[in-house]
Short mmCIF file of C-alpha atoms in Angstrom, two decimals:
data_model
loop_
_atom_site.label_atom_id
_atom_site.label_comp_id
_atom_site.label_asym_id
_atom_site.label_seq_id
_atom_site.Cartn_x
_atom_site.Cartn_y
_atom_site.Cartn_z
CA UNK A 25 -16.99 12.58 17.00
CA UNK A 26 -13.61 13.35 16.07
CA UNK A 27 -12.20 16.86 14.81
CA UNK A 28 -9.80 16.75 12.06
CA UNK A 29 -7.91 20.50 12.55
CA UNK A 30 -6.78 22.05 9.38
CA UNK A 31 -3.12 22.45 8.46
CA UNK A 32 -3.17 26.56 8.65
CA UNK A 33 -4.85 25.98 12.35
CA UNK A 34 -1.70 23.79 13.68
CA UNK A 35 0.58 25.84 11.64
CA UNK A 36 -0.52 28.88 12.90
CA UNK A 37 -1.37 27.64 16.54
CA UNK A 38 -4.77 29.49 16.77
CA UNK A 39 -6.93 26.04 17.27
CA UNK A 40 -8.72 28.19 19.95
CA UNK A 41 -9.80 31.30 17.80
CA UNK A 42 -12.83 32.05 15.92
CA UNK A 43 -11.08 32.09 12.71
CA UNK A 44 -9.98 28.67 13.53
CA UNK A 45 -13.19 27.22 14.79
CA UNK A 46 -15.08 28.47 11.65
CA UNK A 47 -12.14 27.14 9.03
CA UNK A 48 -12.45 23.92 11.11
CA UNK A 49 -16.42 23.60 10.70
CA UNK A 50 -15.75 24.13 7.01
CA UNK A 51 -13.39 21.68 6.85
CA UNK A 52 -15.06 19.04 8.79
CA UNK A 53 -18.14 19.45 6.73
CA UNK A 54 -16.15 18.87 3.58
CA UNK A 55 -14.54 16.06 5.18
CA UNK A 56 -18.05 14.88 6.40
CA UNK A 57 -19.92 14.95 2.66
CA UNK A 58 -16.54 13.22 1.29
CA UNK A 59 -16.28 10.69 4.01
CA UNK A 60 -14.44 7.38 2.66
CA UNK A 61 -13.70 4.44 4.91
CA UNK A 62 -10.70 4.74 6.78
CA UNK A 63 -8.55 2.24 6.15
CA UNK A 64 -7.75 -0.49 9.03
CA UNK A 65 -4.56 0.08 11.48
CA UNK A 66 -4.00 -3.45 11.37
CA UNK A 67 -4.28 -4.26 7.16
CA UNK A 68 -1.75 -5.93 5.99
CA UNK A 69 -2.36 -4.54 2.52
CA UNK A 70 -2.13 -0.93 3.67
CA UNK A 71 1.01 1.36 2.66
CA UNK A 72 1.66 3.21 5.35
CA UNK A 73 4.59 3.53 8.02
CA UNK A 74 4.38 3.09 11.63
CA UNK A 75 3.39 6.98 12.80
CA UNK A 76 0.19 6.76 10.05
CA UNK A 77 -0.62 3.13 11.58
CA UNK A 78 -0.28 4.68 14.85
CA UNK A 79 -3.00 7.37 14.19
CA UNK A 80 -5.28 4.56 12.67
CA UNK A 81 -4.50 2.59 15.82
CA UNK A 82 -5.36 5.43 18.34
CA UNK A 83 -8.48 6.25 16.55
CA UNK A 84 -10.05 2.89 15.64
CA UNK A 85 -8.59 0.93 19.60
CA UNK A 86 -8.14 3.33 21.57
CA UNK A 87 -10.34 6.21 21.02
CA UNK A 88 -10.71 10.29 22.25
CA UNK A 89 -10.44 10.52 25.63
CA UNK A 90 -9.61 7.09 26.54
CA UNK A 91 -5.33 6.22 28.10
CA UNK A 92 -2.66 3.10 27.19
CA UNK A 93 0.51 2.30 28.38
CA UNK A 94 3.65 1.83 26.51
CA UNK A 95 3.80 -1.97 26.67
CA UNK A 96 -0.03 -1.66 25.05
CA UNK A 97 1.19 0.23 22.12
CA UNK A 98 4.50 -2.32 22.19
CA UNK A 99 2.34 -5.25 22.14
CA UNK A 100 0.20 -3.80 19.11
CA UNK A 101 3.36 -3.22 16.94
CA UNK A 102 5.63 -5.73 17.97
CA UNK A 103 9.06 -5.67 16.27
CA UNK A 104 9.07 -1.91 15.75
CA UNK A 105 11.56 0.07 17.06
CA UNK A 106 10.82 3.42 18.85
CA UNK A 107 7.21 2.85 18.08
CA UNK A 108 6.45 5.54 21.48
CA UNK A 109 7.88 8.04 19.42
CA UNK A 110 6.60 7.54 16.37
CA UNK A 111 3.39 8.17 18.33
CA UNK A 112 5.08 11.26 19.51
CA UNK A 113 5.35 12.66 16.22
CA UNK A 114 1.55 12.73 15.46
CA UNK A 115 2.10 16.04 17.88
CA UNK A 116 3.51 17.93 14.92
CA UNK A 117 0.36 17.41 13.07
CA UNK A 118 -1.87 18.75 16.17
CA UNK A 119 -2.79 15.64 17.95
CA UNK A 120 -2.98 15.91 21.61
CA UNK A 121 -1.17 13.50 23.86
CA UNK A 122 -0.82 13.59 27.52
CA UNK A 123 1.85 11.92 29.70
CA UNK A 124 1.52 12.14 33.60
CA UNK A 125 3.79 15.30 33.60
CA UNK A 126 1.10 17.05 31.20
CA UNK A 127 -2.17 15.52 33.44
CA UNK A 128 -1.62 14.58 36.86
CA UNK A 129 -4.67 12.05 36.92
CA UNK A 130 -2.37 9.88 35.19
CA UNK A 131 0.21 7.09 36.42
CA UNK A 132 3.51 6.74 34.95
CA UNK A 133 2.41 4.24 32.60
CA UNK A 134 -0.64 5.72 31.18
CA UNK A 135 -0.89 8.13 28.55
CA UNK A 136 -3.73 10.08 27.08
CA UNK A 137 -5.44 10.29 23.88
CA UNK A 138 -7.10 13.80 23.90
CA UNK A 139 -8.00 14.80 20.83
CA UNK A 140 -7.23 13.93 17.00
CA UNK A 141 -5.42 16.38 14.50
CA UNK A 142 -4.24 16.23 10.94
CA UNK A 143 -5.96 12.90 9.28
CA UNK A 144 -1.60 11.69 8.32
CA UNK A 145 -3.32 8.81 6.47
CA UNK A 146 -4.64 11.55 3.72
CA UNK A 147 -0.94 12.15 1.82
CA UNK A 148 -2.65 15.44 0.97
CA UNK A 149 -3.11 16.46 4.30
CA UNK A 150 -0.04 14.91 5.57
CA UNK A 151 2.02 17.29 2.95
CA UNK A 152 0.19 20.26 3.82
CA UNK A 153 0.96 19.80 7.68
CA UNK A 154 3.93 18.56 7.49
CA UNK A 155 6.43 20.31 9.97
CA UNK A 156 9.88 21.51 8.33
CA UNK A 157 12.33 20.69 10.51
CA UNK A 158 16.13 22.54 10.15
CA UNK A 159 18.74 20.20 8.65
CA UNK A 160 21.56 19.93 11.40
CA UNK A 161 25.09 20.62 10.42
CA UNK A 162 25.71 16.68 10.90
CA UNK A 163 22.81 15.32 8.98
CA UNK A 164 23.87 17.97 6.11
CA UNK A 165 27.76 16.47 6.34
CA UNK A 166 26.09 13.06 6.74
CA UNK A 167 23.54 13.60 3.36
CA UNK A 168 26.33 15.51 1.22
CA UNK A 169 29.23 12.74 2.06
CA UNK A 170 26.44 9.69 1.14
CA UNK A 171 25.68 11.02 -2.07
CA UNK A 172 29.74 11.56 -3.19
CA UNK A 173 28.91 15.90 -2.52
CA UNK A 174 27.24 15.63 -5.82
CA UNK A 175 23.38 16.98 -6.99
CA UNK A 176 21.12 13.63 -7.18
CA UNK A 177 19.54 14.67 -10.15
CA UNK A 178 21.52 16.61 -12.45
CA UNK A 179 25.26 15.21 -11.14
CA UNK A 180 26.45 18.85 -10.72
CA UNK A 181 29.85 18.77 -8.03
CA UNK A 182 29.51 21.53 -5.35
CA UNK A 183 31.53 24.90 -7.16
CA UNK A 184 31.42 23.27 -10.54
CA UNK A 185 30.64 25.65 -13.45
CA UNK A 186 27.19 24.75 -14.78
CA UNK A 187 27.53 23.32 -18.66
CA UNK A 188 25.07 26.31 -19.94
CA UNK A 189 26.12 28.68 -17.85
CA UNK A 190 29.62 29.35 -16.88
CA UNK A 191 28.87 32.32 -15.14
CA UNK A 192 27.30 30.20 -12.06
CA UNK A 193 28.39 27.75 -10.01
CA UNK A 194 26.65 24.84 -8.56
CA UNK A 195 25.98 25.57 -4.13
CA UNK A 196 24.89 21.84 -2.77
CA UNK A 197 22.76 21.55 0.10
CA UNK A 198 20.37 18.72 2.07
CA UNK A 199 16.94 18.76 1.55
CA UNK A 200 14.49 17.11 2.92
CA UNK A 201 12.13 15.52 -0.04
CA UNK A 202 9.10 13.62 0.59
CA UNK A 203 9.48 10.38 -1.06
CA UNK A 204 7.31 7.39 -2.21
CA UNK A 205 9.20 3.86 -1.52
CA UNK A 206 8.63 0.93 -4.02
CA UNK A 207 6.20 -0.27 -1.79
CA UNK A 208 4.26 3.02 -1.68
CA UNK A 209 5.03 3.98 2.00
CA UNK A 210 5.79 7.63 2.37
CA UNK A 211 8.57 9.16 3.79
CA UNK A 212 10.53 12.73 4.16
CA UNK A 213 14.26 11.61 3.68
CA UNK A 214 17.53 13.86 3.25
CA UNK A 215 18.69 14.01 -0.80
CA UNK A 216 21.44 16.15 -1.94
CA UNK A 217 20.30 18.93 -4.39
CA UNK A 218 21.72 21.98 -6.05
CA UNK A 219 20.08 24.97 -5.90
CA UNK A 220 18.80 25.24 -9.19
CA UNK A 221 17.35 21.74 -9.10
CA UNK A 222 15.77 22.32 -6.13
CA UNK A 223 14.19 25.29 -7.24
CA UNK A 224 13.38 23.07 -10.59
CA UNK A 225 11.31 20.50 -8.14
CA UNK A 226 8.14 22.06 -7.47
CA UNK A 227 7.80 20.34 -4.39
CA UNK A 228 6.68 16.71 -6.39
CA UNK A 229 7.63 13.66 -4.35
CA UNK A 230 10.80 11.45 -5.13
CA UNK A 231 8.74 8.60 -6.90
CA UNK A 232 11.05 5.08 -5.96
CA UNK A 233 7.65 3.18 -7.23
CA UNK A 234 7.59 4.96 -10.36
CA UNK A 235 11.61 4.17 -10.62
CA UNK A 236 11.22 0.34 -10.59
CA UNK A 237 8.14 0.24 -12.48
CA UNK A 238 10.45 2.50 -15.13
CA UNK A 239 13.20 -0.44 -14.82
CA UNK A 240 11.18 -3.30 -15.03
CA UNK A 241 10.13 -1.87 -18.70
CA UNK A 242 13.78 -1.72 -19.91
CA UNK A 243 15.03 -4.62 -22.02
CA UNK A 244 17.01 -7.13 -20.26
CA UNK A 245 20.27 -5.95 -21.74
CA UNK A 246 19.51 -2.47 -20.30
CA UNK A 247 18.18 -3.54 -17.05
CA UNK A 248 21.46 -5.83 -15.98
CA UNK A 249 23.68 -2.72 -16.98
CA UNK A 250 21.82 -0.59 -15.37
CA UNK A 251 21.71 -2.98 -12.23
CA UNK A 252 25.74 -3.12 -12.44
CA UNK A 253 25.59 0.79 -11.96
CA UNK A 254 23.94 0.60 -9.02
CA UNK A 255 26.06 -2.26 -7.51
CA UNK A 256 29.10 -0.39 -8.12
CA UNK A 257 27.20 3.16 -6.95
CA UNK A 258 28.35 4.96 -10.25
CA UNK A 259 27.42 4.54 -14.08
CA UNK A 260 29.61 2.68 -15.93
CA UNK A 261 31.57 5.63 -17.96
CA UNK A 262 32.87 5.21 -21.99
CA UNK A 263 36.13 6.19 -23.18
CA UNK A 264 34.78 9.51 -24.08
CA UNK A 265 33.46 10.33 -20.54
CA UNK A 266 36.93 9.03 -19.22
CA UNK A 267 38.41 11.41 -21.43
CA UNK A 268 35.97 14.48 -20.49
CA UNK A 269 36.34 13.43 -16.78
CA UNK A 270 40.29 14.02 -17.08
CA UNK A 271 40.25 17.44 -18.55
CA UNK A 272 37.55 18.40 -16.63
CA UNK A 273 40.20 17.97 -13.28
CA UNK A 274 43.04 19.54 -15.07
CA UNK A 275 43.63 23.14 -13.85
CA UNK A 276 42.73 26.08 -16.01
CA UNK A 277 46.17 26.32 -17.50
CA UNK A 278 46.48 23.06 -18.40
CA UNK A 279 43.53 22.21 -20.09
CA UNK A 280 44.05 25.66 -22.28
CA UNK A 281 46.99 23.84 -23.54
CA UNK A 282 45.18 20.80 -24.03
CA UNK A 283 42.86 22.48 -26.11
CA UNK A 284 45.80 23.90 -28.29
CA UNK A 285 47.30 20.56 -28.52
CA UNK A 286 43.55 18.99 -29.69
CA UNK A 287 42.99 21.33 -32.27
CA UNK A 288 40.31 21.76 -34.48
CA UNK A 289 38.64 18.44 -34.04
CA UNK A 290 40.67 17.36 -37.53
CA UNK A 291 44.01 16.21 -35.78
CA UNK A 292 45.21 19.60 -36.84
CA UNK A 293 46.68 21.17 -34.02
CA UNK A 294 45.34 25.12 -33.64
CA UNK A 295 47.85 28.04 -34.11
#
């Protein structure tokens, strides 16, 4: 039988206390009276990426207990790059996996499936388990410099006075943001936020699914523009946001004059 651990066990790293051993009865009895098939490693249909497939794979082939090699695991995924450490990453969700330098009964080849952890294919319990890794300097520089050191979803520039509220200035970082692809894989990439739409986020997936099913309902005319925006990477601006664009870059002096020179809105210049 295999033991699905509970996020706060892994998170906490007390699989081997009381505490833990009673949560994880609970849970497995929940999980037990709401049993649904799992869904086949090897399904062409299912939406998964390789470290989810990977579990599946381990569970349903290869079983508790039992060893593989590399080239085993290599022959079951063929075409995927790095599928050994995709493997590796089921550690961060509690699954134990022993090389020969962990369990000396083993060869070089050979590596050991001990025990199951976090069931990745549930997105629920995937989310709740999922390990928060630090954003290094150079993926931060990497993220910021992709997305033209602008927020993705309000278009905020990094030090740029927010439109209702002068008083604060936008502070850009990289976040990692789990995201659904159009094909309904999951993910945790790198997006460029500002804080307040971070904070704004709740947490809620990037939905790229949700994005083209949004598209495919816009009229045709509307749908080739807004392809042409993303060919070029930017929207396609009208005079007026040309015009807003160019004061906006004009330094403070200049665009007090500017606003002199404009007036009242009438032509009339103010005095």
């Amino acid at each position: 039988m295999i033991l699905w651990f509970s996020p706060m066990c892994i998170m906490s790293g007390t699989t081997d206390s009381a505490l833990c051993d009673q949560e994880q009865s609970t849970l497995q009895q929940q999980r037990t009276e709401n049993a649904v098939p799992l869904p086949a490693w090897n399904d062409p249909e299912i939406k998964a990426g390789t470290m989810v497939r990977g579990a599946l794979w381990l569970v349903q082939v290869v079983g508790e207990g039992n060893t593989y090699t590399k080239d085993r695991l290599r022959d079951a995924f063929p075409g995927v790059s790095q599928v050994d450490r995709r493997i590796r990453d089921l550690r961060d969700y509690g699954w134990v996996l022993r090389t020969n330098s962990e369990d000396a009964t083993l060869a070089a080849e050979d590596q050991r499936f001990v025990q199951a952890g976090v069931p990745v294919w549930d997105p629920v319990a995937r989310r709740a388990a999922a390990p928060q890794k630090a954003v290094s300097k150079r993926e931060r520089d990497a993220a910021l410099a992709r997305d033209n050191y602008m927020c993705t979803a309000c278009g905020i520039s990094g030090g740029e006075e927010y439109v209702d509220d002068s008083n604060q200035t936008a502070v850009l970082s990289a976040t990692r943001r789990e995201t659904v692809l159009p094909d309904g894989r999951e993910e945790v990439l790198l997006v460029t936020e500002c804080k307040r739409c971070r904070a704004g986020s709740g947490g809620q997936p990037a939905r790229a699914d949700q994005m083209i099913a949004d598209i495919n309902d816009l009229d045709p005319g509307d749908r080739r523009r807004l392809l042409r925006w993303i060919e070029r990477g930017r929207r396609g601006s009208t005079p007026l946001d040309r015009a807003w664009n160019t004061y906006r870059r004009l330094p403070s002096e200049a665009r007090d004059e500017a606003r002199a020179a404009l007036g009242d809105g009438r032509g009339e210049p103010r005095r």
